Amino acid sequence: MYVLGIETSCDETGVAIFHSEQGLISHCLHSQIAIHAEYGGVVPELASRDHIRKLIPLIKSTLKDSTLTSQDINGIAYTSGPGLIGALLVGAATARSLAWTWQVPAIAVHHMEGHLLAPMLEENPPPYPFVALLVSGGHTLLVEVSAIGCYKILGESLDDAAGEAFDKTAKMLSLGYPGGPYLSKLAEKGTPNRFKFPRPMTDRPGLDFSFSGLKTFTKNTLFSTPQSDQDKADIALAFQQAVADTLTIKCKRALEQTQLTRLVIAGGVSANTQIRASLKAMTDKKNAKLFFPRLEFCTDNGAMIAYAGCQRLLTGHQEPLVIEGRPRWPINELNAP
Ligand code: KG4
Ligand code: ZN
């Protein structure tokens, strides 16, 4: 079964074709970074308009790369939420209209389920069950995954998502957008242990997160320090180290609580080298195994949506013919296919 996947939930237009037996066939991505950079963050209306401009040409080039034609496609998967409503509706309207024209089923995919399943696109995919840490611009979730669609939320952020904290801290340091990659680049030049930032909510039991206090701590440190380039790099490193330690402490706790020995990390922030290294050291020590997607599939992409949609379409899943976006959509509302 060939499934065309469409991702338009935020600021990347992603398209891919996944085959149920052969795996990923082709994928294309258009990033809107250049459009939003001058505003320092995503402008929702500009995002929707750009998806409209880029989606159809991207579908055409993904088909061309695959050497398939529209007649080979057996189903269309699209991100229906969570995300920006205008951006979601572009993907939903395009996917449903194409599916109607091509006489194939379309399926609404949960964006975070896409992220969670992204490591399944790799050579050694994680067997179920596992614990998943999903860290993106909008979400920080610890999930116990017993099978596709069987998700128990173990913990989540009570305020800012990890990626949001990276982006806001980067802004304070006058870095570019999106902040995560810029901040981590600057942190490479930082002096280890010059500042010690708090590890929020690690001194009490539970698996929830809170990053807004850490952001304020960073702000206060920044305004009580001279702010040379080196000072900024030292602060960036202290912030990143605090996030990495906090995520690692909570993941260790989640593995112990569930008695599971496999940890998956996914979502944009999982591209962070220091966070990956810290989680790898923890899982190695515990004889547990860490899984993550290749770098380009950590951030938003069409491949993860095509994969997730394909798994559900294979079971014969059918949906009403409605064009709908769900800006908010808790992942534990999903069911097994
Ligand atoms: O998953 P994603 O592409 O989009 C959402 O679903 O939100 O995640 C984007 C987030 C942004 O906040 C971005 O700054 C962050 O992932 N990010 C990083 C890195 N690369 C992307 N954060 C820290 N370090 C990175 N290397
Ligand atoms: Zn995402």
mmCIF file of C-alpha atoms and ligand atoms in Angstrom:
data_model
loop_
_atom_site.group_PDB
_atom_site.id
_atom_site.type_symbol
_atom_site.label_atom_id
_atom_site.label_comp_id
_atom_site.label_asym_id
_atom_site.label_seq_id
_atom_site.Cartn_x
_atom_site.Cartn_y
_atom_site.Cartn_z
ATOM 1 C CA MET A 1 0.000 0.000 0.000
ATOM 2 C CA TYR A 2 1.397 3.396 -1.037
ATOM 3 C CA VAL A 3 0.406 6.233 1.304
ATOM 4 C CA LEU A 4 0.955 9.903 0.570
ATOM 5 C CA GLY A 5 1.637 11.859 3.794
ATOM 6 C CA ILE A 6 1.017 15.592 4.173
ATOM 7 C CA GLU A 7 2.274 17.718 7.081
ATOM 8 C CA THR A 8 1.215 21.376 7.395
ATOM 9 C CA SER A 9 0.618 21.897 11.125
ATOM 10 C CA CYS A 10 3.041 24.787 11.638
ATOM 11 C CA ASP A 11 5.931 26.239 9.652
ATOM 12 C CA GLU A 12 7.107 23.349 7.471
ATOM 13 C CA THR A 13 5.326 21.904 4.448
ATOM 14 C CA GLY A 14 6.219 18.206 4.383
ATOM 15 C CA VAL A 15 5.188 15.562 1.861
ATOM 16 C CA ALA A 16 6.243 11.905 1.655
ATOM 17 C CA ILE A 17 5.287 8.563 0.174
ATOM 18 C CA PHE A 18 5.544 5.490 2.396
ATOM 19 C CA HIS A 19 4.977 1.914 1.248
ATOM 20 C CA SER A 20 3.724 -0.652 3.753
ATOM 21 C CA GLU A 21 6.405 -3.218 2.804
ATOM 22 C CA GLN A 22 9.136 -1.222 1.057
ATOM 23 C CA GLY A 23 9.238 1.614 3.622
ATOM 24 C CA LEU A 24 9.928 5.239 2.785
ATOM 25 C CA ILE A 25 9.894 5.873 -0.979
ATOM 26 C CA SER A 26 10.417 9.633 -1.229
ATOM 27 C CA HIS A 27 10.011 12.774 0.835
ATOM 28 C CA CYS A 28 10.251 16.543 0.327
ATOM 29 C CA LEU A 29 10.250 19.411 2.772
ATOM 30 C CA HIS A 30 9.823 23.145 2.422
ATOM 31 C CA SER A 31 10.764 25.197 5.482
ATOM 32 C CA GLN A 32 9.190 28.609 6.127
ATOM 33 C CA ILE A 33 12.032 29.788 8.385
ATOM 34 C CA ALA A 34 13.018 32.597 6.006
ATOM 35 C CA ILE A 35 9.429 33.949 6.024
ATOM 36 C CA HIS A 36 9.017 34.038 9.806
ATOM 37 C CA ALA A 37 12.602 34.924 10.782
ATOM 38 C CA GLU A 38 12.118 38.693 10.480
ATOM 39 C CA TYR A 39 9.221 38.499 12.972
ATOM 40 C CA GLY A 40 11.150 36.324 15.450
ATOM 41 C CA GLY A 41 8.429 33.649 15.484
ATOM 42 C CA VAL A 42 5.707 31.973 13.427
ATOM 43 C CA VAL A 43 3.077 34.334 11.967
ATOM 44 C CA PRO A 44 0.049 32.005 11.544
ATOM 45 C CA GLU A 45 -1.529 33.792 8.564
ATOM 46 C CA LEU A 46 1.767 33.841 6.651
ATOM 47 C CA ALA A 47 2.194 30.149 7.452
ATOM 48 C CA SER A 48 -1.228 29.229 5.986
ATOM 49 C CA ARG A 49 -0.654 31.277 2.840
ATOM 50 C CA ASP A 50 2.731 29.721 2.235
ATOM 51 C CA HIS A 51 1.357 26.182 2.698
ATOM 52 C CA ILE A 52 -1.245 27.024 0.024
ATOM 53 C CA ARG A 53 1.523 28.140 -2.353
ATOM 54 C CA LYS A 54 3.895 25.257 -1.712
ATOM 55 C CA LEU A 55 1.831 22.152 -0.991
ATOM 56 C CA ILE A 56 0.690 21.170 -4.506
ATOM 57 C CA PRO A 57 4.142 21.714 -6.117
ATOM 58 C CA LEU A 58 5.691 19.683 -3.279
ATOM 59 C CA ILE A 59 3.223 16.812 -3.838
ATOM 60 C CA LYS A 60 4.112 16.890 -7.534
ATOM 61 C CA SER A 61 7.858 16.761 -6.858
ATOM 62 C CA THR A 62 7.471 13.974 -4.256
ATOM 63 C CA LEU A 63 5.541 11.902 -6.815
ATOM 64 C CA LYS A 64 8.161 12.693 -9.468
ATOM 65 C CA ASP A 65 11.030 11.615 -7.157
ATOM 66 C CA SER A 66 9.224 8.355 -6.431
ATOM 67 C CA THR A 67 8.613 7.656 -10.145
ATOM 68 C CA LEU A 68 5.042 6.782 -9.163
ATOM 69 C CA THR A 69 1.902 8.398 -10.517
ATOM 70 C CA SER A 70 -1.218 9.476 -8.689
ATOM 71 C CA GLN A 71 -2.846 6.189 -9.762
ATOM 72 C CA ASP A 72 -0.377 4.226 -7.618
ATOM 73 C CA ILE A 73 -1.381 6.010 -4.410
ATOM 74 C CA ASN A 74 -3.694 3.898 -2.203
ATOM 75 C CA GLY A 75 -4.385 6.381 0.587
ATOM 76 C CA ILE A 76 -3.646 9.905 1.843
ATOM 77 C CA ALA A 77 -2.636 10.758 5.409
ATOM 78 C CA TYR A 78 -2.618 14.352 6.633
ATOM 79 C CA THR A 79 -1.954 16.118 9.924
ATOM 80 C CA SER A 80 -5.329 17.104 11.349
ATOM 81 C CA GLY A 81 -3.975 18.480 14.666
ATOM 82 C CA PRO A 82 -2.715 19.725 17.006
ATOM 83 C CA GLY A 83 -1.330 22.848 15.346
ATOM 84 C CA LEU A 84 -2.284 26.187 13.796
ATOM 85 C CA ILE A 85 -5.868 26.025 12.527
ATOM 86 C CA GLY A 86 -5.277 27.827 9.205
ATOM 87 C CA ALA A 87 -2.203 25.738 8.427
ATOM 88 C CA LEU A 88 -4.011 22.506 9.361
ATOM 89 C CA LEU A 89 -6.975 23.358 7.139
ATOM 90 C CA VAL A 90 -4.724 23.770 4.093
ATOM 91 C CA GLY A 91 -3.458 20.201 4.555
ATOM 92 C CA ALA A 92 -6.902 18.807 5.393
ATOM 93 C CA ALA A 93 -8.644 20.457 2.409
ATOM 94 C CA THR A 94 -5.897 19.436 -0.026
ATOM 95 C CA ALA A 95 -5.685 15.847 1.253
ATOM 96 C CA ARG A 96 -9.443 15.281 1.317
ATOM 97 C CA SER A 97 -9.960 16.844 -2.146
ATOM 98 C CA LEU A 98 -7.161 14.759 -3.688
ATOM 99 C CA ALA A 99 -8.481 11.606 -2.009
ATOM 100 C CA TRP A 100 -11.960 12.329 -3.391
ATOM 101 C CA THR A 101 -10.556 12.875 -6.887
ATOM 102 C CA TRP A 102 -8.270 9.827 -6.795
ATOM 103 C CA GLN A 103 -10.993 7.689 -5.155
ATOM 104 C CA VAL A 104 -8.793 6.578 -2.253
ATOM 105 C CA PRO A 105 -9.326 6.857 1.518
ATOM 106 C CA ALA A 106 -7.935 9.821 3.477
ATOM 107 C CA ILE A 107 -6.996 9.680 7.143
ATOM 108 C CA ALA A 108 -6.525 12.383 9.787
ATOM 109 C CA VAL A 109 -3.243 11.880 11.658
ATOM 110 C CA HIS A 110 -2.305 13.223 15.095
ATOM 111 C CA HIS A 111 0.881 15.273 14.735
ATOM 112 C CA MET A 112 2.405 14.005 18.008
ATOM 113 C CA GLU A 113 1.636 10.392 17.082
ATOM 114 C CA GLY A 114 3.587 11.141 13.904
ATOM 115 C CA HIS A 115 6.575 12.322 15.981
ATOM 116 C CA LEU A 116 6.244 9.369 18.357
ATOM 117 C CA LEU A 117 6.361 6.877 15.475
ATOM 118 C CA ALA A 118 9.171 8.645 13.549
ATOM 119 C CA PRO A 119 11.857 6.231 14.937
ATOM 120 C CA MET A 120 9.910 3.430 13.170
ATOM 121 C CA LEU A 121 11.317 4.800 9.897
ATOM 122 C CA GLU A 122 14.848 3.826 10.991
ATOM 123 C CA GLU A 123 16.703 0.578 10.403
ATOM 124 C CA ASN A 124 16.332 -0.691 13.965
ATOM 125 C CA PRO A 125 12.886 0.459 15.062
ATOM 126 C CA PRO A 126 11.937 0.150 18.749
ATOM 127 C CA PRO A 127 9.734 -2.846 19.582
ATOM 128 C CA TYR A 128 6.665 -2.110 21.742
ATOM 129 C CA PRO A 129 6.287 -1.411 24.620
ATOM 130 C CA PHE A 130 8.433 1.641 25.330
ATOM 131 C CA VAL A 131 8.489 5.000 27.066
ATOM 132 C CA ALA A 132 8.453 7.994 24.698
ATOM 133 C CA LEU A 133 9.681 11.493 25.483
ATOM 134 C CA LEU A 134 8.065 13.878 22.999
ATOM 135 C CA VAL A 135 9.733 17.276 23.022
ATOM 136 C CA SER A 136 8.647 19.798 20.423
ATOM 137 C CA GLY A 137 7.833 23.484 20.114
ATOM 138 C CA GLY A 138 4.323 22.982 21.474
ATOM 139 C CA HIS A 139 4.500 19.843 23.625
ATOM 140 C CA THR A 140 6.543 18.095 26.285
ATOM 141 C CA LEU A 141 5.065 14.675 26.981
ATOM 142 C CA LEU A 142 6.202 11.466 28.626
ATOM 143 C CA VAL A 143 4.092 8.638 27.264
ATOM 144 C CA GLU A 144 3.893 4.929 27.988
ATOM 145 C CA VAL A 145 3.369 3.299 24.605
ATOM 146 C CA SER A 146 2.082 -0.281 24.654
ATOM 147 C CA ALA A 147 1.132 -0.396 20.945
ATOM 148 C CA ILE A 148 0.244 2.025 18.183
ATOM 149 C CA GLY A 149 -2.679 4.134 19.469
ATOM 150 C CA CYS A 150 -2.309 2.865 23.078
ATOM 151 C CA TYR A 151 -0.854 5.862 24.862
ATOM 152 C CA LYS A 152 -0.831 6.558 28.575
ATOM 153 C CA ILE A 153 0.411 10.020 29.507
ATOM 154 C CA LEU A 154 2.888 9.699 32.380
ATOM 155 C CA GLY A 155 3.818 13.381 32.579
ATOM 156 C CA GLU A 156 3.621 16.664 30.694
ATOM 157 C CA SER A 157 4.684 20.275 30.935
ATOM 158 C CA LEU A 158 2.504 22.401 33.184
ATOM 159 C CA ASP A 159 3.559 25.569 31.326
ATOM 160 C CA ASP A 160 6.061 26.099 28.466
ATOM 161 C CA ALA A 161 7.025 23.200 26.214
ATOM 162 C CA ALA A 162 10.764 22.394 26.109
ATOM 163 C CA GLY A 163 11.091 23.793 22.561
ATOM 164 C CA GLU A 164 9.174 26.918 23.546
ATOM 165 C CA ALA A 165 11.595 27.442 26.463
ATOM 166 C CA PHE A 166 14.546 27.072 24.048
ATOM 167 C CA ASP A 167 12.939 29.538 21.612
ATOM 168 C CA LYS A 168 12.096 32.153 24.280
ATOM 169 C CA THR A 169 15.522 31.878 25.914
ATOM 170 C CA ALA A 170 17.188 32.235 22.511
ATOM 171 C CA LYS A 171 15.160 35.398 21.938
ATOM 172 C CA MET A 172 16.418 36.835 25.263
ATOM 173 C CA LEU A 173 19.948 36.128 24.049
ATOM 174 C CA SER A 174 19.127 37.976 20.780
ATOM 175 C CA LEU A 175 19.593 34.815 18.727
ATOM 176 C CA GLY A 176 17.742 33.919 15.513
ATOM 177 C CA TYR A 177 14.542 31.934 14.943
ATOM 178 C CA PRO A 178 13.913 29.078 15.552
ATOM 179 C CA GLY A 179 15.881 29.479 18.742
ATOM 180 C CA GLY A 180 16.681 25.852 19.641
ATOM 181 C CA PRO A 181 19.388 25.202 17.035
ATOM 182 C CA TYR A 182 20.940 28.694 17.521
ATOM 183 C CA LEU A 183 21.033 28.330 21.288
ATOM 184 C CA SER A 184 22.645 24.903 21.123
ATOM 185 C CA LYS A 185 25.260 26.213 18.674
ATOM 186 C CA LEU A 186 26.116 29.064 21.049
ATOM 187 C CA ALA A 187 26.217 26.640 24.015
ATOM 188 C CA GLU A 188 29.089 24.778 22.300
ATOM 189 C CA LYS A 189 31.298 27.791 23.149
ATOM 190 C CA GLY A 190 30.092 27.960 26.759
ATOM 191 C CA THR A 191 32.235 27.389 29.862
ATOM 192 C CA PRO A 192 30.909 24.348 31.718
ATOM 193 C CA ASN A 193 29.745 24.854 35.324
ATOM 194 C CA ARG A 194 30.168 28.639 35.403
ATOM 195 C CA PHE A 195 26.453 28.986 36.232
ATOM 196 C CA LYS A 196 24.258 26.427 37.925
ATOM 197 C CA PHE A 197 20.610 26.708 36.881
ATOM 198 C CA PRO A 198 17.725 24.920 38.658
ATOM 199 C CA ARG A 199 16.391 21.524 37.523
ATOM 200 C CA PRO A 200 12.670 22.327 37.879
ATOM 201 C CA MET A 201 10.347 19.850 39.623
ATOM 202 C CA THR A 202 13.021 17.195 40.041
ATOM 203 C CA ASP A 203 13.099 17.492 43.851
ATOM 204 C CA ARG A 204 9.554 16.121 44.188
ATOM 205 C CA PRO A 205 7.960 12.907 42.974
ATOM 206 C CA GLY A 206 6.082 12.789 39.662
ATOM 207 C CA LEU A 207 6.785 13.048 35.981
ATOM 208 C CA ASP A 208 5.435 16.495 35.085
ATOM 209 C CA PHE A 209 7.666 19.302 33.840
ATOM 210 C CA SER A 210 7.773 23.071 34.221
ATOM 211 C CA PHE A 211 10.111 25.234 32.161
ATOM 212 C CA SER A 212 8.826 28.763 32.669
ATOM 213 C CA GLY A 213 10.745 29.260 35.959
ATOM 214 C CA LEU A 214 13.952 28.193 34.248
ATOM 215 C CA LYS A 215 13.304 30.813 31.582
ATOM 216 C CA THR A 216 12.860 33.503 34.268
ATOM 217 C CA PHE A 217 16.033 32.300 36.041
ATOM 218 C CA THR A 218 17.904 32.661 32.747
ATOM 219 C CA LYS A 219 16.499 36.169 32.276
ATOM 220 C CA ASN A 220 17.562 37.244 35.785
ATOM 221 C CA THR A 221 21.056 35.790 35.289
ATOM 222 C CA LEU A 222 21.343 37.540 31.934
ATOM 223 C CA PHE A 223 20.421 40.945 33.350
ATOM 224 C CA SER A 224 22.778 40.633 36.310
ATOM 225 C CA THR A 225 25.754 39.642 34.099
ATOM 226 C CA PRO A 226 27.825 41.948 31.820
ATOM 227 C CA GLN A 227 26.540 40.174 28.621
ATOM 228 C CA SER A 228 29.715 39.736 26.573
ATOM 229 C CA ASP A 229 29.577 37.041 23.875
ATOM 230 C CA GLN A 230 31.281 34.657 26.283
ATOM 231 C CA ASP A 231 28.776 35.463 29.068
ATOM 232 C CA LYS A 232 25.927 34.683 26.682
ATOM 233 C CA ALA A 233 27.517 31.394 25.625
ATOM 234 C CA ASP A 234 28.001 30.422 29.285
ATOM 235 C CA ILE A 235 24.334 31.197 30.006
ATOM 236 C CA ALA A 236 23.171 29.245 26.931
ATOM 237 C CA LEU A 237 25.174 26.238 28.099
ATOM 238 C CA ALA A 238 23.849 26.476 31.681
ATOM 239 C CA PHE A 239 20.269 26.617 30.330
ATOM 240 C CA GLN A 240 20.747 23.685 27.954
ATOM 241 C CA GLN A 241 22.453 21.611 30.656
ATOM 242 C CA ALA A 242 19.533 22.283 33.019
ATOM 243 C CA VAL A 243 16.980 21.171 30.378
ATOM 244 C CA ALA A 244 19.041 18.071 29.500
ATOM 245 C CA ASP A 245 19.423 17.069 33.180
ATOM 246 C CA THR A 246 15.736 17.678 33.914
ATOM 247 C CA LEU A 247 14.569 15.591 30.940
ATOM 248 C CA THR A 248 17.047 12.850 31.853
ATOM 249 C CA ILE A 249 15.966 12.682 35.512
ATOM 250 C CA LYS A 250 12.301 12.403 34.482
ATOM 251 C CA CYS A 251 12.978 9.792 31.780
ATOM 252 C CA LYS A 252 14.969 7.684 34.263
ATOM 253 C CA ARG A 253 12.063 7.909 36.676
ATOM 254 C CA ALA A 254 9.562 6.965 33.938
ATOM 255 C CA LEU A 255 11.608 3.871 32.997
ATOM 256 C CA GLU A 256 11.771 2.832 36.650
ATOM 257 C CA GLN A 257 8.059 3.466 37.238
ATOM 258 C CA THR A 258 6.948 1.484 34.165
ATOM 259 C CA GLN A 259 9.727 -1.147 34.477
ATOM 260 C CA LEU A 260 10.336 -0.679 30.751
ATOM 261 C CA THR A 261 13.795 -0.828 29.196
ATOM 262 C CA ARG A 262 13.278 1.099 25.961
ATOM 263 C CA LEU A 263 13.170 4.873 25.622
ATOM 264 C CA VAL A 264 12.184 6.737 22.469
ATOM 265 C CA ILE A 265 12.857 10.457 22.042
ATOM 266 C CA ALA A 266 11.254 12.433 19.254
ATOM 267 C CA GLY A 267 10.138 15.938 18.294
ATOM 268 C CA GLY A 268 12.258 18.958 17.343
ATOM 269 C CA VAL A 269 14.157 19.208 20.648
ATOM 270 C CA SER A 270 15.316 15.584 20.300
ATOM 271 C CA ALA A 271 17.707 16.922 17.645
ATOM 272 C CA ASN A 272 19.710 18.498 20.490
ATOM 273 C CA THR A 273 23.080 16.765 20.824
ATOM 274 C CA GLN A 274 23.548 17.431 24.540
ATOM 275 C CA ILE A 275 20.063 16.101 25.360
ATOM 276 C CA ARG A 276 20.685 12.980 23.267
ATOM 277 C CA ALA A 277 24.072 12.411 24.930
ATOM 278 C CA SER A 278 22.657 12.849 28.417
ATOM 279 C CA LEU A 279 19.793 10.388 27.742
ATOM 280 C CA LYS A 280 22.210 7.940 26.113
ATOM 281 C CA ALA A 281 24.489 7.992 29.175
ATOM 282 C CA MET A 282 21.485 7.372 31.462
ATOM 283 C CA THR A 283 20.041 4.507 29.372
ATOM 284 C CA ASP A 284 23.483 2.865 28.962
ATOM 285 C CA LYS A 285 23.954 2.942 32.729
ATOM 286 C CA LYS A 286 20.576 1.280 33.230
ATOM 287 C CA ASN A 287 21.109 -1.298 30.475
ATOM 288 C CA ALA A 288 18.159 0.270 28.687
ATOM 289 C CA LYS A 289 18.061 1.163 24.987
ATOM 290 C CA LEU A 290 17.595 4.610 23.472
ATOM 291 C CA PHE A 291 15.888 5.130 20.086
ATOM 292 C CA PHE A 292 15.561 8.332 18.085
ATOM 293 C CA PRO A 293 14.778 9.385 14.521
ATOM 294 C CA ARG A 294 17.475 10.619 12.127
ATOM 295 C CA LEU A 295 17.987 14.374 12.532
ATOM 296 C CA GLU A 296 15.768 15.445 9.607
ATOM 297 C CA PHE A 297 12.849 13.440 11.052
ATOM 298 C CA CYS A 298 13.164 14.933 14.557
ATOM 299 C CA THR A 299 11.569 18.157 13.331
ATOM 300 C CA ASP A 300 8.315 18.295 11.335
ATOM 301 C CA ASN A 301 8.182 16.208 8.163
ATOM 302 C CA GLY A 302 5.765 14.335 5.901
ATOM 303 C CA ALA A 303 7.417 10.920 6.353
ATOM 304 C CA MET A 304 6.204 10.444 9.938
ATOM 305 C CA ILE A 305 2.638 11.340 8.870
ATOM 306 C CA ALA A 306 2.727 8.930 5.912
ATOM 307 C CA TYR A 307 4.020 6.175 8.238
ATOM 308 C CA ALA A 308 1.403 6.769 10.966
ATOM 309 C CA GLY A 309 -1.427 7.028 8.414
ATOM 310 C CA CYS A 310 -0.298 3.859 6.629
ATOM 311 C CA GLN A 311 -0.416 1.800 9.858
ATOM 312 C CA ARG A 312 -4.001 2.894 10.458
ATOM 313 C CA LEU A 313 -5.162 2.589 6.823
ATOM 314 C CA LEU A 314 -3.793 -0.981 6.665
ATOM 315 C CA THR A 315 -6.452 -2.012 9.184
ATOM 316 C CA GLY A 316 -9.196 -0.764 6.859
ATOM 317 C CA HIS A 317 -9.862 2.339 8.951
ATOM 318 C CA GLN A 318 -12.522 4.628 7.389
ATOM 319 C CA GLU A 319 -13.493 8.187 8.233
ATOM 320 C CA PRO A 320 -16.403 10.500 7.438
ATOM 321 C CA LEU A 321 -15.751 12.861 4.508
ATOM 322 C CA VAL A 322 -15.223 16.020 6.572
ATOM 323 C CA ILE A 323 -12.531 18.645 6.267
ATOM 324 C CA GLU A 324 -11.542 19.357 9.835
ATOM 325 C CA GLY A 325 -8.555 20.727 11.762
ATOM 326 C CA ARG A 326 -8.094 20.150 15.499
ATOM 327 C CA PRO A 327 -5.832 22.854 17.012
ATOM 328 C CA ARG A 328 -6.067 21.025 20.362
ATOM 329 C CA TRP A 329 -6.147 17.244 20.406
ATOM 330 C CA PRO A 330 -4.911 15.302 23.466
ATOM 331 C CA ILE A 331 -2.894 12.275 22.314
ATOM 332 C CA ASN A 332 -4.553 9.956 24.836
ATOM 333 C CA GLU A 333 -7.864 10.428 22.980
ATOM 334 C CA LEU A 334 -6.453 8.218 20.201
ATOM 335 C CA ASN A 335 -7.411 4.554 19.982
ATOM 336 C CA ALA A 336 -5.648 1.499 18.643
ATOM 337 C CA PRO A 337 -6.332 1.119 14.918
HETATM 338 O O1 KG4 B 1 8.755 19.153 16.284
HETATM 339 P P1 KG4 B 1 9.025 20.515 15.788
HETATM 340 O O2 KG4 B 1 9.733 20.674 14.469
HETATM 341 O O3 KG4 B 1 7.711 21.351 15.668
HETATM 342 C C1 KG4 B 1 6.662 21.262 16.591
HETATM 343 O O4 KG4 B 1 5.882 20.283 16.480
HETATM 344 O O5 KG4 B 1 6.641 22.131 17.463
HETATM 345 O O6 KG4 B 1 9.845 21.241 16.936
HETATM 346 C C2 KG4 B 1 10.297 22.548 16.808
HETATM 347 C C3 KG4 B 1 11.031 22.916 18.078
HETATM 348 C C4 KG4 B 1 11.424 24.383 18.132
HETATM 349 O O7 KG4 B 1 11.055 24.890 19.401
HETATM 350 C C5 KG4 B 1 12.920 24.352 17.937
HETATM 351 O O8 KG4 B 1 13.601 25.437 18.537
HETATM 352 C C6 KG4 B 1 13.280 23.055 18.598
HETATM 353 O O9 KG4 B 1 12.252 22.161 18.193
HETATM 354 N N1 KG4 B 1 14.594 22.543 18.167
HETATM 355 C C7 KG4 B 1 15.646 22.414 18.992
HETATM 356 C C8 KG4 B 1 16.720 21.951 18.196
HETATM 357 N N2 KG4 B 1 16.265 21.816 16.917
HETATM 358 C C9 KG4 B 1 14.952 22.174 16.918
HETATM 359 N N3 KG4 B 1 15.776 22.647 20.308
HETATM 360 C C10 KG4 B 1 16.973 22.425 20.867
HETATM 361 N N4 KG4 B 1 18.065 22.007 20.184
HETATM 362 C C11 KG4 B 1 17.982 21.752 18.859
HETATM 363 N N5 KG4 B 1 19.063 21.321 18.192
HETATM 364 ZN ZN ZN B 2 6.188 18.822 15.369
#
